[in-house]
């Protein structure tokens, strides 16, 4: 295990609050903030899993699962699948996935918990049907190696979906400035924080048959509904942006950073 992973692991093992940008909270509050019906994250997560998990039995892996709450959320709604949950810190996952199961009032039966870095997945070739990564790719020590391992462990036709990872627009100076100052506080306390352009994220999955990025429709709908409340020139500019797909996508990436969904298919 190299120094970067060891540093990240030390932070994860000591982690007691969850969330970013001043929204840190204890685990129970974090669950309520994330999964209360009608919350933006729950709405986005439901749309994602409804589009991909409404199928027959499959093997599902979540990498960088944190408290394991997302996989438990998936299992609650789609219990027919076999779920594998991995987090760099086994104590963190073990301690909190029990709380997640209690929050969702469901059993841990059939959940397989593991601890390994994404760069070294301890499963055979073509083992998983789908792999989910939530706000974790930008924490990887070596994303190129991680996605080689993900590609290897996915079945042919399998997909890896990753969401909530921050994206910086590939604009000179702005990009360099953003990368330099991105999450300085988190990096100082031991987190392996990075931010990448769309091109860099796509380069990680060079071995995949197809790579797709889309801005989450939730953010588009939110922007368009907000424009209706605006007035004057601002409203006309907003209408123009909302009707120009390329411009709207770039604006939402700039505004929210983690507004997109990556889908790589083997």
PDB file of C-alpha atoms in Angstrom:
ATOM      1  CA  UNK A   1       0.000   0.000   0.000  1.00  0.00           C
ATOM      2  CA  UNK A   2       1.530   3.324  -1.049  1.00  0.00           C
ATOM      3  CA  UNK A   3       1.697   6.547   0.950  1.00  0.00           C
ATOM      4  CA  UNK A   4      -1.304   8.207  -0.709  1.00  0.00           C
ATOM      5  CA  UNK A   5      -3.589   5.254   0.035  1.00  0.00           C
ATOM      6  CA  UNK A   6      -2.244   4.957   3.580  1.00  0.00           C
ATOM      7  CA  UNK A   7      -2.910   8.664   4.172  1.00  0.00           C
ATOM      8  CA  UNK A   8      -6.436   8.340   2.808  1.00  0.00           C
ATOM      9  CA  UNK A   9      -7.028   5.229   4.908  1.00  0.00           C
ATOM     10  CA  UNK A  10      -5.930   6.973   8.100  1.00  0.00           C
ATOM     11  CA  UNK A  11      -8.425   9.740   7.416  1.00  0.00           C
ATOM     12  CA  UNK A  12     -11.235   7.292   6.628  1.00  0.00           C
ATOM     13  CA  UNK A  13     -10.657   5.302   9.805  1.00  0.00           C
ATOM     14  CA  UNK A  14     -10.994   8.490  11.869  1.00  0.00           C
ATOM     15  CA  UNK A  15     -14.009   9.833   9.967  1.00  0.00           C
ATOM     16  CA  UNK A  16     -16.962  10.703  12.209  1.00  0.00           C
ATOM     17  CA  UNK A  17     -18.905  13.177  10.050  1.00  0.00           C
ATOM     18  CA  UNK A  18     -20.087  12.980   6.445  1.00  0.00           C
ATOM     19  CA  UNK A  19     -20.711  15.600   3.776  1.00  0.00           C
ATOM     20  CA  UNK A  20     -18.772  18.523   2.287  1.00  0.00           C
ATOM     21  CA  UNK A  21     -18.630  22.305   2.056  1.00  0.00           C
ATOM     22  CA  UNK A  22     -19.792  23.027   5.590  1.00  0.00           C
ATOM     23  CA  UNK A  23     -22.597  20.465   5.426  1.00  0.00           C
ATOM     24  CA  UNK A  24     -20.824  17.857   7.528  1.00  0.00           C
ATOM     25  CA  UNK A  25     -23.078  15.912   9.891  1.00  0.00           C
ATOM     26  CA  UNK A  26     -23.191  12.807  12.049  1.00  0.00           C
ATOM     27  CA  UNK A  27     -24.181   9.617  10.251  1.00  0.00           C
ATOM     28  CA  UNK A  28     -27.879   9.588  11.193  1.00  0.00           C
ATOM     29  CA  UNK A  29     -28.324  13.245  10.172  1.00  0.00           C
ATOM     30  CA  UNK A  30     -26.427  12.517   6.952  1.00  0.00           C
ATOM     31  CA  UNK A  31     -28.859   9.700   6.146  1.00  0.00           C
ATOM     32  CA  UNK A  32     -31.880  11.923   6.822  1.00  0.00           C
ATOM     33  CA  UNK A  33     -30.500  14.788   4.734  1.00  0.00           C
ATOM     34  CA  UNK A  34     -29.708  12.456   1.833  1.00  0.00           C
ATOM     35  CA  UNK A  35     -32.666  10.095   1.765  1.00  0.00           C
ATOM     36  CA  UNK A  36     -35.660  12.054   3.039  1.00  0.00           C
ATOM     37  CA  UNK A  37     -38.349  11.640   0.414  1.00  0.00           C
ATOM     38  CA  UNK A  38     -38.266  14.571  -1.980  1.00  0.00           C
ATOM     39  CA  UNK A  39     -34.621  15.451  -1.357  1.00  0.00           C
ATOM     40  CA  UNK A  40     -32.569  16.147  -4.471  1.00  0.00           C
ATOM     41  CA  UNK A  41     -30.102  13.306  -3.869  1.00  0.00           C
ATOM     42  CA  UNK A  42     -32.808  10.724  -3.223  1.00  0.00           C
ATOM     43  CA  UNK A  43     -34.636  11.812  -6.387  1.00  0.00           C
ATOM     44  CA  UNK A  44     -31.443  11.493  -8.435  1.00  0.00           C
ATOM     45  CA  UNK A  45     -30.525   8.132  -6.904  1.00  0.00           C
ATOM     46  CA  UNK A  46     -34.006   6.718  -7.493  1.00  0.00           C
ATOM     47  CA  UNK A  47     -33.962   7.693 -11.148  1.00  0.00           C
ATOM     48  CA  UNK A  48     -30.542   6.142 -11.599  1.00  0.00           C
ATOM     49  CA  UNK A  49     -31.309   2.790 -10.007  1.00  0.00           C
ATOM     50  CA  UNK A  50     -34.779   2.551 -11.558  1.00  0.00           C
ATOM     51  CA  UNK A  51     -33.103   2.820 -14.971  1.00  0.00           C
ATOM     52  CA  UNK A  52     -30.533   0.103 -14.242  1.00  0.00           C
ATOM     53  CA  UNK A  53     -31.604  -2.247 -11.446  1.00  0.00           C
ATOM     54  CA  UNK A  54     -35.137  -3.125 -12.537  1.00  0.00           C
ATOM     55  CA  UNK A  55     -33.869  -6.392 -14.000  1.00  0.00           C
ATOM     56  CA  UNK A  56     -33.256 -10.018 -13.022  1.00  0.00           C
ATOM     57  CA  UNK A  57     -30.565 -11.202 -10.610  1.00  0.00           C
ATOM     58  CA  UNK A  58     -27.188  -9.563 -11.129  1.00  0.00           C
ATOM     59  CA  UNK A  59     -23.954  -9.076  -9.193  1.00  0.00           C
ATOM     60  CA  UNK A  60     -23.570  -5.449  -8.171  1.00  0.00           C
ATOM     61  CA  UNK A  61     -20.408  -3.901  -6.732  1.00  0.00           C
ATOM     62  CA  UNK A  62     -20.133  -0.479  -5.103  1.00  0.00           C
ATOM     63  CA  UNK A  63     -16.592   0.876  -4.752  1.00  0.00           C
ATOM     64  CA  UNK A  64     -15.765   3.545  -2.177  1.00  0.00           C
ATOM     65  CA  UNK A  65     -19.075   2.909  -0.450  1.00  0.00           C
ATOM     66  CA  UNK A  66     -18.394   4.984   2.664  1.00  0.00           C
ATOM     67  CA  UNK A  67     -21.173   4.020   5.068  1.00  0.00           C
ATOM     68  CA  UNK A  68     -22.717   1.555   2.600  1.00  0.00           C
ATOM     69  CA  UNK A  69     -25.940   3.573   2.530  1.00  0.00           C
ATOM     70  CA  UNK A  70     -26.306   3.709  -1.268  1.00  0.00           C
ATOM     71  CA  UNK A  71     -26.060  -0.077  -1.642  1.00  0.00           C
ATOM     72  CA  UNK A  72     -28.525  -0.553   1.213  1.00  0.00           C
ATOM     73  CA  UNK A  73     -30.850   1.921  -0.503  1.00  0.00           C
ATOM     74  CA  UNK A  74     -30.553  -0.126  -3.725  1.00  0.00           C
ATOM     75  CA  UNK A  75     -31.120  -3.410  -1.856  1.00  0.00           C
ATOM     76  CA  UNK A  76     -34.218  -2.041  -0.149  1.00  0.00           C
ATOM     77  CA  UNK A  77     -35.843  -1.303  -3.508  1.00  0.00           C
ATOM     78  CA  UNK A  78     -34.285  -4.114  -5.593  1.00  0.00           C
ATOM     79  CA  UNK A  79     -33.554  -7.015  -3.216  1.00  0.00           C
ATOM     80  CA  UNK A  80     -33.222  -9.601  -5.994  1.00  0.00           C
ATOM     81  CA  UNK A  81     -29.596  -8.684  -6.715  1.00  0.00           C
ATOM     82  CA  UNK A  82     -26.394  -9.848  -5.043  1.00  0.00           C
ATOM     83  CA  UNK A  83     -24.617  -6.816  -3.569  1.00  0.00           C
ATOM     84  CA  UNK A  84     -20.895  -6.416  -2.911  1.00  0.00           C
ATOM     85  CA  UNK A  85     -19.842  -3.325  -0.980  1.00  0.00           C
ATOM     86  CA  UNK A  86     -16.258  -2.107  -0.683  1.00  0.00           C
ATOM     87  CA  UNK A  87     -14.692   0.702   1.328  1.00  0.00           C
ATOM     88  CA  UNK A  88     -11.021   1.417   1.921  1.00  0.00           C
ATOM     89  CA  UNK A  89     -11.652   1.422   5.673  1.00  0.00           C
ATOM     90  CA  UNK A  90     -13.319  -1.820   6.774  1.00  0.00           C
ATOM     91  CA  UNK A  91     -14.009  -0.449  10.310  1.00  0.00           C
ATOM     92  CA  UNK A  92     -15.775   2.587   8.842  1.00  0.00           C
ATOM     93  CA  UNK A  93     -17.966   0.409   6.627  1.00  0.00           C
ATOM     94  CA  UNK A  94     -18.686  -2.226   9.285  1.00  0.00           C
ATOM     95  CA  UNK A  95     -19.611   0.396  11.874  1.00  0.00           C
ATOM     96  CA  UNK A  96     -21.961   2.367   9.649  1.00  0.00           C
ATOM     97  CA  UNK A  97     -23.589  -0.123   7.293  1.00  0.00           C
ATOM     98  CA  UNK A  98     -25.431  -1.552  10.306  1.00  0.00           C
ATOM     99  CA  UNK A  99     -26.804   1.935  10.969  1.00  0.00           C
ATOM    100  CA  UNK A 100     -27.762   2.265   7.307  1.00  0.00           C
ATOM    101  CA  UNK A 101     -29.682  -1.022   7.398  1.00  0.00           C
ATOM    102  CA  UNK A 102     -31.509   0.148  10.532  1.00  0.00           C
ATOM    103  CA  UNK A 103     -32.315   3.505   8.905  1.00  0.00           C
ATOM    104  CA  UNK A 104     -33.854   1.766   5.872  1.00  0.00           C
ATOM    105  CA  UNK A 105     -35.417  -0.957   8.017  1.00  0.00           C
ATOM    106  CA  UNK A 106     -33.870  -3.762   6.004  1.00  0.00           C
ATOM    107  CA  UNK A 107     -31.601  -6.736   6.546  1.00  0.00           C
ATOM    108  CA  UNK A 108     -27.891  -7.090   5.799  1.00  0.00           C
ATOM    109  CA  UNK A 109     -28.493 -10.664   4.649  1.00  0.00           C
ATOM    110  CA  UNK A 110     -26.892 -11.179   1.256  1.00  0.00           C
ATOM    111  CA  UNK A 111     -24.654  -8.116   1.532  1.00  0.00           C
ATOM    112  CA  UNK A 112     -20.944  -8.861   1.045  1.00  0.00           C
ATOM    113  CA  UNK A 113     -18.664  -6.260   2.645  1.00  0.00           C
ATOM    114  CA  UNK A 114     -15.006  -5.924   1.663  1.00  0.00           C
ATOM    115  CA  UNK A 115     -12.033  -3.624   2.051  1.00  0.00           C
ATOM    116  CA  UNK A 116      -9.726  -3.015  -0.914  1.00  0.00           C
ATOM    117  CA  UNK A 117      -8.437  -0.136  -3.044  1.00  0.00           C
ATOM    118  CA  UNK A 118     -10.044   0.294  -6.458  1.00  0.00           C
ATOM    119  CA  UNK A 119      -6.633  -0.351  -8.008  1.00  0.00           C
ATOM    120  CA  UNK A 120      -6.703  -3.970  -6.813  1.00  0.00           C
ATOM    121  CA  UNK A 121     -10.122  -5.640  -7.019  1.00  0.00           C
ATOM    122  CA  UNK A 122      -9.861  -9.159  -5.522  1.00  0.00           C
ATOM    123  CA  UNK A 123     -12.422 -10.861  -7.763  1.00  0.00           C
ATOM    124  CA  UNK A 124     -12.136 -13.000 -10.917  1.00  0.00           C
ATOM    125  CA  UNK A 125     -12.389 -11.704 -14.458  1.00  0.00           C
ATOM    126  CA  UNK A 126     -15.920 -10.862 -15.642  1.00  0.00           C
ATOM    127  CA  UNK A 127     -17.476 -11.326 -12.203  1.00  0.00           C
ATOM    128  CA  UNK A 128     -19.780  -8.290 -11.907  1.00  0.00           C
ATOM    129  CA  UNK A 129     -22.696  -7.116 -14.030  1.00  0.00           C
ATOM    130  CA  UNK A 130     -22.675  -3.538 -12.778  1.00  0.00           C
ATOM    131  CA  UNK A 131     -20.284  -1.404 -10.737  1.00  0.00           C
ATOM    132  CA  UNK A 132     -21.297   1.802  -8.986  1.00  0.00           C
ATOM    133  CA  UNK A 133     -18.982   4.516  -7.714  1.00  0.00           C
ATOM    134  CA  UNK A 134     -20.382   7.491  -5.852  1.00  0.00           C
ATOM    135  CA  UNK A 135     -18.150  10.531  -5.279  1.00  0.00           C
ATOM    136  CA  UNK A 136     -15.058   8.339  -5.115  1.00  0.00           C
ATOM    137  CA  UNK A 137     -13.202   8.360  -8.460  1.00  0.00           C
ATOM    138  CA  UNK A 138     -11.595  11.675  -7.590  1.00  0.00           C
ATOM    139  CA  UNK A 139     -10.219  10.005  -4.434  1.00  0.00           C
ATOM    140  CA  UNK A 140      -8.502   7.165  -6.325  1.00  0.00           C
ATOM    141  CA  UNK A 141      -4.721   7.076  -6.110  1.00  0.00           C
ATOM    142  CA  UNK A 142      -4.318   5.769  -9.684  1.00  0.00           C
ATOM    143  CA  UNK A 143      -7.563   6.119 -11.692  1.00  0.00           C
ATOM    144  CA  UNK A 144      -6.085   4.537 -14.843  1.00  0.00           C
ATOM    145  CA  UNK A 145      -5.150   1.372 -12.939  1.00  0.00           C
ATOM    146  CA  UNK A 146      -8.466   1.404 -11.087  1.00  0.00           C
ATOM    147  CA  UNK A 147     -10.459   1.426 -14.314  1.00  0.00           C
ATOM    148  CA  UNK A 148      -8.300  -1.323 -15.782  1.00  0.00           C
ATOM    149  CA  UNK A 149      -9.308  -3.420 -12.770  1.00  0.00           C
ATOM    150  CA  UNK A 150     -12.938  -2.388 -13.123  1.00  0.00           C
ATOM    151  CA  UNK A 151     -12.870  -3.336 -16.809  1.00  0.00           C
ATOM    152  CA  UNK A 152     -11.301  -6.704 -16.011  1.00  0.00           C
ATOM    153  CA  UNK A 153     -13.834  -7.599 -13.316  1.00  0.00           C
ATOM    154  CA  UNK A 154     -16.892  -6.576 -15.371  1.00  0.00           C
ATOM    155  CA  UNK A 155     -18.743  -9.024 -17.585  1.00  0.00           C
ATOM    156  CA  UNK A 156     -18.848  -8.303 -21.299  1.00  0.00           C
ATOM    157  CA  UNK A 157     -21.590  -5.733 -21.781  1.00  0.00           C
ATOM    158  CA  UNK A 158     -21.366  -4.752 -18.109  1.00  0.00           C
ATOM    159  CA  UNK A 159     -21.419  -1.133 -17.070  1.00  0.00           C
ATOM    160  CA  UNK A 160     -19.725   1.081 -14.517  1.00  0.00           C
ATOM    161  CA  UNK A 161     -21.685   4.132 -13.418  1.00  0.00           C
ATOM    162  CA  UNK A 162     -20.090   6.875 -11.388  1.00  0.00           C
ATOM    163  CA  UNK A 163     -21.768   9.981 -10.072  1.00  0.00           C
ATOM    164  CA  UNK A 164     -21.105  12.955  -7.784  1.00  0.00           C
ATOM    165  CA  UNK A 165     -17.497  13.251  -8.951  1.00  0.00           C
ATOM    166  CA  UNK A 166     -16.421  16.870  -9.516  1.00  0.00           C
ATOM    167  CA  UNK A 167     -15.666  18.058 -13.061  1.00  0.00           C
ATOM    168  CA  UNK A 168     -13.712  21.156 -14.081  1.00  0.00           C
ATOM    169  CA  UNK A 169     -14.225  22.722 -17.511  1.00  0.00           C
ATOM    170  CA  UNK A 170     -11.158  22.549 -19.746  1.00  0.00           C
ATOM    171  CA  UNK A 171     -10.591  26.311 -19.869  1.00  0.00           C
ATOM    172  CA  UNK A 172      -6.983  27.533 -19.468  1.00  0.00           C
ATOM    173  CA  UNK A 173      -6.166  29.458 -16.270  1.00  0.00           C
ATOM    174  CA  UNK A 174      -9.632  28.727 -14.839  1.00  0.00           C
ATOM    175  CA  UNK A 175      -8.810  25.018 -14.911  1.00  0.00           C
ATOM    176  CA  UNK A 176      -5.371  25.488 -13.339  1.00  0.00           C
ATOM    177  CA  UNK A 177      -6.762  27.833 -10.685  1.00  0.00           C
ATOM    178  CA  UNK A 178      -9.593  25.437  -9.807  1.00  0.00           C
ATOM    179  CA  UNK A 179      -7.308  22.411  -9.605  1.00  0.00           C
ATOM    180  CA  UNK A 180      -4.874  24.286  -7.376  1.00  0.00           C
ATOM    181  CA  UNK A 181      -7.482  25.439  -4.867  1.00  0.00           C
ATOM    182  CA  UNK A 182      -9.946  22.550  -5.046  1.00  0.00           C
ATOM    183  CA  UNK A 183     -10.690  21.156  -1.552  1.00  0.00           C
ATOM    184  CA  UNK A 184      -7.525  22.538   0.037  1.00  0.00           C
ATOM    185  CA  UNK A 185      -8.958  22.029   3.517  1.00  0.00           C
ATOM    186  CA  UNK A 186      -9.766  18.379   2.795  1.00  0.00           C
ATOM    187  CA  UNK A 187      -6.337  17.732   1.269  1.00  0.00           C
ATOM    188  CA  UNK A 188      -4.679  19.276   4.319  1.00  0.00           C
ATOM    189  CA  UNK A 189      -6.466  16.872   6.643  1.00  0.00           C
ATOM    190  CA  UNK A 190      -5.507  13.776   4.683  1.00  0.00           C
ATOM    191  CA  UNK A 191      -8.075  13.219   1.946  1.00  0.00           C
ATOM    192  CA  UNK A 192      -6.830  12.300  -1.521  1.00  0.00           C
ATOM    193  CA  UNK A 193      -8.849  14.992  -3.333  1.00  0.00           C
ATOM    194  CA  UNK A 194      -8.572  15.667  -7.078  1.00  0.00           C
ATOM    195  CA  UNK A 195     -10.673  17.300  -9.763  1.00  0.00           C
ATOM    196  CA  UNK A 196     -10.557  16.299 -13.439  1.00  0.00           C
ATOM    197  CA  UNK A 197     -11.818  17.518 -16.806  1.00  0.00           C
ATOM    198  CA  UNK A 198     -14.263  15.432 -18.853  1.00  0.00           C
ATOM    199  CA  UNK A 199     -11.389  14.423 -21.135  1.00  0.00           C
ATOM    200  CA  UNK A 200      -9.354  13.167 -18.188  1.00  0.00           C
ATOM    201  CA  UNK A 201     -12.256  11.104 -16.849  1.00  0.00           C
ATOM    202  CA  UNK A 202     -12.776   9.579 -20.295  1.00  0.00           C
ATOM    203  CA  UNK A 203      -9.064   8.760 -20.537  1.00  0.00           C
ATOM    204  CA  UNK A 204      -9.348   6.604 -17.401  1.00  0.00           C
ATOM    205  CA  UNK A 205     -11.809   4.355 -19.234  1.00  0.00           C
ATOM    206  CA  UNK A 206      -9.929   4.131 -22.527  1.00  0.00           C
ATOM    207  CA  UNK A 207     -10.338   0.337 -22.644  1.00  0.00           C
ATOM    208  CA  UNK A 208     -14.145   0.470 -22.500  1.00  0.00           C
ATOM    209  CA  UNK A 209     -16.240  -0.039 -25.634  1.00  0.00           C
ATOM    210  CA  UNK A 210     -18.297   3.090 -24.977  1.00  0.00           C
ATOM    211  CA  UNK A 211     -18.022   6.064 -22.638  1.00  0.00           C
ATOM    212  CA  UNK A 212     -20.848   8.479 -22.043  1.00  0.00           C
ATOM    213  CA  UNK A 213     -21.347  11.552 -19.889  1.00  0.00           C
ATOM    214  CA  UNK A 214     -24.617  13.362 -19.319  1.00  0.00           C
ATOM    215  CA  UNK A 215     -25.654  16.137 -16.994  1.00  0.00           C
ATOM    216  CA  UNK A 216     -28.249  14.839 -14.555  1.00  0.00           C
ATOM    217  CA  UNK A 217     -31.746  15.755 -15.773  1.00  0.00           C
ATOM    218  CA  UNK A 218     -32.629  16.797 -12.233  1.00  0.00           C
ATOM    219  CA  UNK A 219     -30.302  19.801 -12.513  1.00  0.00           C
ATOM    220  CA  UNK A 220     -31.678  20.737 -15.922  1.00  0.00           C
ATOM    221  CA  UNK A 221     -35.241  20.622 -14.655  1.00  0.00           C
ATOM    222  CA  UNK A 222     -34.277  22.673 -11.607  1.00  0.00           C
ATOM    223  CA  UNK A 223     -32.605  25.308 -13.791  1.00  0.00           C
ATOM    224  CA  UNK A 224     -35.534  25.550 -16.215  1.00  0.00           C
ATOM    225  CA  UNK A 225     -38.084  25.906 -13.429  1.00  0.00           C
ATOM    226  CA  UNK A 226     -35.914  28.576 -11.811  1.00  0.00           C
ATOM    227  CA  UNK A 227     -35.726  30.592 -15.023  1.00  0.00           C
ATOM    228  CA  UNK A 228     -39.514  31.002 -14.989  1.00  0.00           C
ATOM    229  CA  UNK A 229     -39.215  33.039 -11.783  1.00  0.00           C
ATOM    230  CA  UNK A 230     -36.577  35.393 -13.174  1.00  0.00           C
ATOM    231  CA  UNK A 231     -37.285  38.839 -14.626  1.00  0.00           C
ATOM    232  CA  UNK A 232     -35.936  41.178 -17.286  1.00  0.00           C
ATOM    233  CA  UNK A 233     -32.801  40.464 -19.361  1.00  0.00           C
ATOM    234  CA  UNK A 234     -31.716  37.758 -16.902  1.00  0.00           C
ATOM    235  CA  UNK A 235     -34.819  35.745 -17.754  1.00  0.00           C
ATOM    236  CA  UNK A 236     -34.208  35.989 -21.527  1.00  0.00           C
ATOM    237  CA  UNK A 237     -30.591  34.940 -21.093  1.00  0.00           C
ATOM    238  CA  UNK A 238     -31.740  32.035 -18.913  1.00  0.00           C
ATOM    239  CA  UNK A 239     -34.273  30.915 -21.532  1.00  0.00           C
ATOM    240  CA  UNK A 240     -31.575  31.025 -24.219  1.00  0.00           C
ATOM    241  CA  UNK A 241     -29.191  28.973 -22.067  1.00  0.00           C
ATOM    242  CA  UNK A 242     -31.915  26.451 -21.166  1.00  0.00           C
ATOM    243  CA  UNK A 243     -32.654  25.860 -24.864  1.00  0.00           C
ATOM    244  CA  UNK A 244     -29.003  25.483 -25.880  1.00  0.00           C
ATOM    245  CA  UNK A 245     -27.989  21.995 -24.795  1.00  0.00           C
ATOM    246  CA  UNK A 246     -24.208  22.434 -25.004  1.00  0.00           C
ATOM    247  CA  UNK A 247     -24.300  25.771 -23.173  1.00  0.00           C
ATOM    248  CA  UNK A 248     -26.679  24.490 -20.483  1.00  0.00           C
ATOM    249  CA  UNK A 249     -24.501  21.449 -19.814  1.00  0.00           C
ATOM    250  CA  UNK A 250     -21.367  23.582 -19.457  1.00  0.00           C
ATOM    251  CA  UNK A 251     -23.104  26.070 -17.212  1.00  0.00           C
ATOM    252  CA  UNK A 252     -24.393  23.339 -14.893  1.00  0.00           C
ATOM    253  CA  UNK A 253     -20.954  21.720 -14.753  1.00  0.00           C
ATOM    254  CA  UNK A 254     -19.523  25.120 -13.847  1.00  0.00           C
ATOM    255  CA  UNK A 255     -22.288  25.806 -11.306  1.00  0.00           C
ATOM    256  CA  UNK A 256     -22.441  22.426  -9.571  1.00  0.00           C
ATOM    257  CA  UNK A 257     -19.271  20.566 -10.679  1.00  0.00           C
ATOM    258  CA  UNK A 258     -20.682  17.181  -9.618  1.00  0.00           C
ATOM    259  CA  UNK A 259     -23.790  17.448 -11.793  1.00  0.00           C
ATOM    260  CA  UNK A 260     -23.055  14.603 -14.179  1.00  0.00           C
ATOM    261  CA  UNK A 261     -23.425  10.873 -14.671  1.00  0.00           C
ATOM    262  CA  UNK A 262     -20.643   8.840 -16.276  1.00  0.00           C
ATOM    263  CA  UNK A 263     -21.533   5.520 -17.875  1.00  0.00           C
ATOM    264  CA  UNK A 264     -18.811   3.279 -19.306  1.00  0.00           C
ATOM    265  CA  UNK A 265     -19.812   0.026 -20.999  1.00  0.00           C
ATOM    266  CA  UNK A 266     -17.452  -2.898 -21.543  1.00  0.00           C
TER     267      UNK A 266
END
